[in-house]
Short mmCIF file of N, CA, C and O in Angstrom, two decimals:
data_model
loop_
_atom_site.label_atom_id
_atom_site.label_comp_id
_atom_site.label_asym_id
_atom_site.label_seq_id
_atom_site.Cartn_x
_atom_site.Cartn_y
_atom_site.Cartn_z
N MET A 263 105.50 114.86 100.66
CA MET A 263 106.34 115.49 99.68
C MET A 263 107.37 114.50 99.11
O MET A 263 107.72 114.59 97.94
N ALA A 264 107.83 113.60 99.96
CA ALA A 264 108.82 112.62 99.50
C ALA A 264 108.23 111.71 98.43
O ALA A 264 108.93 111.34 97.47
N ILE A 265 106.95 111.35 98.57
CA ILE A 265 106.30 110.50 97.57
C ILE A 265 106.31 111.18 96.21
O ILE A 265 106.58 110.55 95.19
N VAL A 266 106.03 112.47 96.19
CA VAL A 266 106.03 113.22 94.94
C VAL A 266 107.43 113.23 94.32
O VAL A 266 107.59 113.02 93.11
N ASN A 267 108.44 113.43 95.15
CA ASN A 267 109.81 113.44 94.64
C ASN A 267 110.21 112.08 94.08
O ASN A 267 110.86 112.00 93.03
N TYR A 268 109.85 111.00 94.77
CA TYR A 268 110.17 109.66 94.26
C TYR A 268 109.40 109.38 92.97
O TYR A 268 109.91 108.72 92.07
N THR A 269 108.17 109.87 92.88
CA THR A 269 107.39 109.70 91.66
C THR A 269 108.06 110.40 90.49
O THR A 269 108.12 109.85 89.38
N HIS A 270 108.58 111.59 90.71
CA HIS A 270 109.30 112.29 89.65
C HIS A 270 110.57 111.54 89.26
O HIS A 270 110.90 111.46 88.07
N ALA A 271 111.26 110.98 90.22
CA ALA A 271 112.46 110.19 89.93
C ALA A 271 112.11 108.96 89.11
O ALA A 271 112.85 108.58 88.19
N ILE A 272 110.98 108.34 89.40
CA ILE A 272 110.55 107.16 88.66
C ILE A 272 110.16 107.53 87.23
O ILE A 272 110.46 106.80 86.28
N LYS A 273 109.52 108.68 87.06
CA LYS A 273 109.17 109.14 85.71
C LYS A 273 110.44 109.41 84.90
O LYS A 273 110.48 109.15 83.70
N TYR A 274 111.47 109.92 85.55
CA TYR A 274 112.73 110.20 84.87
C TYR A 274 113.47 108.92 84.51
O TYR A 274 114.05 108.82 83.44
N ASN A 275 113.45 107.94 85.43
CA ASN A 275 114.15 106.66 85.22
C ASN A 275 113.26 105.52 85.73
O ASN A 275 113.34 105.14 86.88
N PRO A 276 112.41 104.95 84.86
CA PRO A 276 111.47 103.91 85.30
C PRO A 276 112.11 102.58 85.67
O PRO A 276 111.41 101.68 86.14
N THR A 277 113.41 102.44 85.51
CA THR A 277 114.06 101.20 85.92
C THR A 277 114.83 101.35 87.23
O THR A 277 115.57 100.45 87.61
N ASP A 278 114.63 102.44 87.93
CA ASP A 278 115.31 102.69 89.21
C ASP A 278 114.55 101.98 90.32
O ASP A 278 113.59 102.51 90.87
N TYR A 279 114.98 100.79 90.65
CA TYR A 279 114.27 99.99 91.65
C TYR A 279 114.36 100.60 93.04
O TYR A 279 113.45 100.43 93.86
N GLN A 280 115.42 101.35 93.32
CA GLN A 280 115.55 101.97 94.64
C GLN A 280 114.51 103.06 94.85
O GLN A 280 114.00 103.23 95.95
N ALA A 281 114.17 103.79 93.81
CA ALA A 281 113.13 104.82 93.92
C ALA A 281 111.78 104.18 94.20
O ALA A 281 111.01 104.67 95.03
N PHE A 282 111.49 103.05 93.52
CA PHE A 282 110.25 102.33 93.80
C PHE A 282 110.22 101.83 95.24
O PHE A 282 109.21 101.92 95.92
N PHE A 283 111.35 101.30 95.69
CA PHE A 283 111.42 100.75 97.04
C PHE A 283 111.23 101.85 98.10
O PHE A 283 110.46 101.69 99.05
N LYS A 284 111.89 102.97 97.91
CA LYS A 284 111.78 104.06 98.88
C LYS A 284 110.39 104.68 98.87
O LYS A 284 109.85 105.04 99.91
N ARG A 285 109.78 104.78 97.68
CA ARG A 285 108.41 105.29 97.61
C ARG A 285 107.45 104.31 98.28
O ARG A 285 106.53 104.73 98.99
N ALA A 286 107.69 103.02 98.13
CA ALA A 286 106.85 102.02 98.80
C ALA A 286 106.94 102.16 100.32
O ALA A 286 105.93 102.05 101.02
N LYS A 287 108.14 102.42 100.82
CA LYS A 287 108.29 102.61 102.26
C LYS A 287 107.54 103.85 102.73
O LYS A 287 106.94 103.86 103.81
N MET A 288 107.52 104.90 101.92
CA MET A 288 106.77 106.11 102.27
C MET A 288 105.27 105.84 102.26
O MET A 288 104.54 106.29 103.15
N TYR A 289 104.80 105.10 101.26
CA TYR A 289 103.39 104.72 101.22
C TYR A 289 103.03 103.90 102.45
O TYR A 289 101.96 104.07 103.05
N GLU A 290 103.92 103.01 102.83
CA GLU A 290 103.69 102.16 104.00
C GLU A 290 103.58 103.01 105.27
O GLU A 290 102.70 102.77 106.10
N LEU A 291 104.43 103.99 105.40
CA LEU A 291 104.37 104.89 106.55
C LEU A 291 103.08 105.69 106.59
O LEU A 291 102.55 105.98 107.66
N ASN A 292 102.56 106.04 105.41
CA ASN A 292 101.32 106.80 105.33
C ASN A 292 100.08 105.93 105.48
O ASN A 292 98.97 106.45 105.55
N GLY A 293 100.26 104.61 105.48
CA GLY A 293 99.13 103.69 105.63
C GLY A 293 98.47 103.30 104.33
O GLY A 293 97.42 102.67 104.34
N ASP A 294 99.06 103.66 103.21
CA ASP A 294 98.51 103.30 101.91
C ASP A 294 99.14 101.98 101.46
O ASP A 294 100.05 101.93 100.64
N ILE A 295 98.63 100.91 102.03
CA ILE A 295 99.23 99.58 101.87
C ILE A 295 99.15 99.08 100.43
O ILE A 295 100.09 98.47 99.92
N ARG A 296 98.03 99.34 99.76
CA ARG A 296 97.87 98.84 98.39
C ARG A 296 98.93 99.44 97.46
O ARG A 296 99.54 98.73 96.66
N MET A 297 99.16 100.73 97.57
CA MET A 297 100.18 101.37 96.74
C MET A 297 101.58 100.87 97.12
O MET A 297 102.43 100.68 96.25
N ALA A 298 101.80 100.65 98.41
CA ALA A 298 103.09 100.14 98.86
C ALA A 298 103.34 98.75 98.29
O ALA A 298 104.44 98.47 97.81
N MET A 299 102.33 97.90 98.32
CA MET A 299 102.49 96.54 97.79
C MET A 299 102.79 96.57 96.30
O MET A 299 103.61 95.79 95.81
N ASP A 300 102.14 97.46 95.57
CA ASP A 300 102.42 97.59 94.13
C ASP A 300 103.87 97.98 93.88
O ASP A 300 104.53 97.43 93.00
N ASP A 301 104.35 98.94 94.67
CA ASP A 301 105.74 99.38 94.48
C ASP A 301 106.74 98.31 94.93
O ASP A 301 107.79 98.15 94.31
N PHE A 302 106.43 97.59 96.00
CA PHE A 302 107.32 96.50 96.42
C PHE A 302 107.37 95.42 95.34
O PHE A 302 108.43 94.87 95.03
N LEU A 303 106.23 95.13 94.73
CA LEU A 303 106.20 94.14 93.65
C LEU A 303 107.00 94.61 92.44
O LEU A 303 107.76 93.84 91.85
N THR A 304 106.88 95.88 92.10
CA THR A 304 107.66 96.43 90.99
C THR A 304 109.15 96.37 91.30
O THR A 304 109.97 96.06 90.43
N THR A 305 109.50 96.63 92.56
CA THR A 305 110.91 96.55 92.97
C THR A 305 111.44 95.14 92.76
O THR A 305 112.55 94.96 92.24
N THR A 306 110.66 94.13 93.14
CA THR A 306 111.12 92.74 92.98
C THR A 306 111.21 92.35 91.50
O THR A 306 112.03 91.51 91.16
N LYS A 307 110.38 92.94 90.66
CA LYS A 307 110.46 92.64 89.23
C LYS A 307 111.72 93.26 88.63
O LYS A 307 112.35 92.66 87.76
N LEU A 308 112.06 94.46 89.07
CA LEU A 308 113.25 95.13 88.54
C LEU A 308 114.54 94.57 89.11
O LEU A 308 115.57 94.55 88.43
N ASN A 309 114.51 94.14 90.38
CA ASN A 309 115.70 93.58 91.02
C ASN A 309 115.26 92.38 91.87
O ASN A 309 114.95 92.54 93.05
N PRO A 310 115.23 91.18 91.28
CA PRO A 310 114.76 90.00 92.01
C PRO A 310 115.62 89.63 93.22
O PRO A 310 115.18 88.85 94.07
N LYS A 311 116.81 90.18 93.34
CA LYS A 311 117.68 89.84 94.46
C LYS A 311 117.46 90.73 95.68
O LYS A 311 118.13 90.56 96.69
N MET A 312 116.52 91.66 95.62
CA MET A 312 116.28 92.57 96.74
C MET A 312 115.35 91.89 97.74
O MET A 312 114.12 91.96 97.66
N ASN A 313 115.97 91.22 98.72
CA ASN A 313 115.23 90.41 99.68
C ASN A 313 114.29 91.23 100.56
O ASN A 313 113.20 90.77 100.91
N GLU A 314 114.68 92.44 100.90
CA GLU A 314 113.84 93.26 101.77
C GLU A 314 112.50 93.59 101.09
O GLU A 314 111.46 93.62 101.74
N ALA A 315 112.52 93.81 99.79
CA ALA A 315 111.29 94.09 99.07
C ALA A 315 110.39 92.86 99.04
O ALA A 315 109.17 92.98 99.22
N TRP A 316 110.97 91.68 98.83
CA TRP A 316 110.19 90.43 98.88
C TRP A 316 109.56 90.26 100.26
O TRP A 316 108.39 89.91 100.37
N PHE A 317 110.35 90.51 101.29
CA PHE A 317 109.87 90.34 102.66
C PHE A 317 108.74 91.33 102.96
O PHE A 317 107.70 90.93 103.50
N LYS A 318 108.95 92.59 102.63
CA LYS A 318 107.92 93.61 102.90
C LYS A 318 106.64 93.30 102.14
O LYS A 318 105.55 93.45 102.68
N HIS A 319 106.76 92.90 100.89
CA HIS A 319 105.58 92.57 100.10
C HIS A 319 104.84 91.38 100.72
O HIS A 319 103.63 91.40 100.86
N GLY A 320 105.58 90.37 101.10
CA GLY A 320 104.97 89.19 101.71
C GLY A 320 104.30 89.50 103.04
O GLY A 320 103.20 89.02 103.31
N MET A 321 104.96 90.28 103.87
CA MET A 321 104.37 90.63 105.17
C MET A 321 103.14 91.51 105.01
O MET A 321 102.15 91.33 105.74
N SER A 322 103.16 92.42 104.08
CA SER A 322 101.98 93.25 103.83
C SER A 322 100.81 92.39 103.35
O SER A 322 99.68 92.58 103.78
N TYR A 323 101.12 91.45 102.47
CA TYR A 323 100.08 90.55 101.97
C TYR A 323 99.53 89.70 103.11
O TYR A 323 98.32 89.53 103.25
N TYR A 324 100.41 89.18 103.97
CA TYR A 324 100.00 88.32 105.08
C TYR A 324 99.15 89.09 106.08
O TYR A 324 98.12 88.60 106.54
N LYS A 325 99.54 90.32 106.42
CA LYS A 325 98.82 91.11 107.40
C LYS A 325 97.44 91.53 106.92
O LYS A 325 96.52 91.67 107.71
N ASN A 326 97.30 91.74 105.63
CA ASN A 326 96.04 92.25 105.09
C ASN A 326 95.17 91.18 104.46
O ASN A 326 94.13 91.50 103.90
N LYS A 327 95.56 89.96 104.54
CA LYS A 327 94.77 88.87 103.95
C LYS A 327 93.60 88.52 104.81
O LYS A 327 93.47 88.55 105.93
#
């Protein structure tokens, strides 16, 4: 249900990097790594200074390579 709520928040404000980041964490918890990586990447594009998103994206890529 949280993923749906974050998706609605993103539709309302597509530049909200925190909504992308939180939705990515929910995807990660559900095991949907590909969707999580996409959202982590979008987070880093919207806010390049968000180190945790860079780290999570890199670790997901490393683990699944």
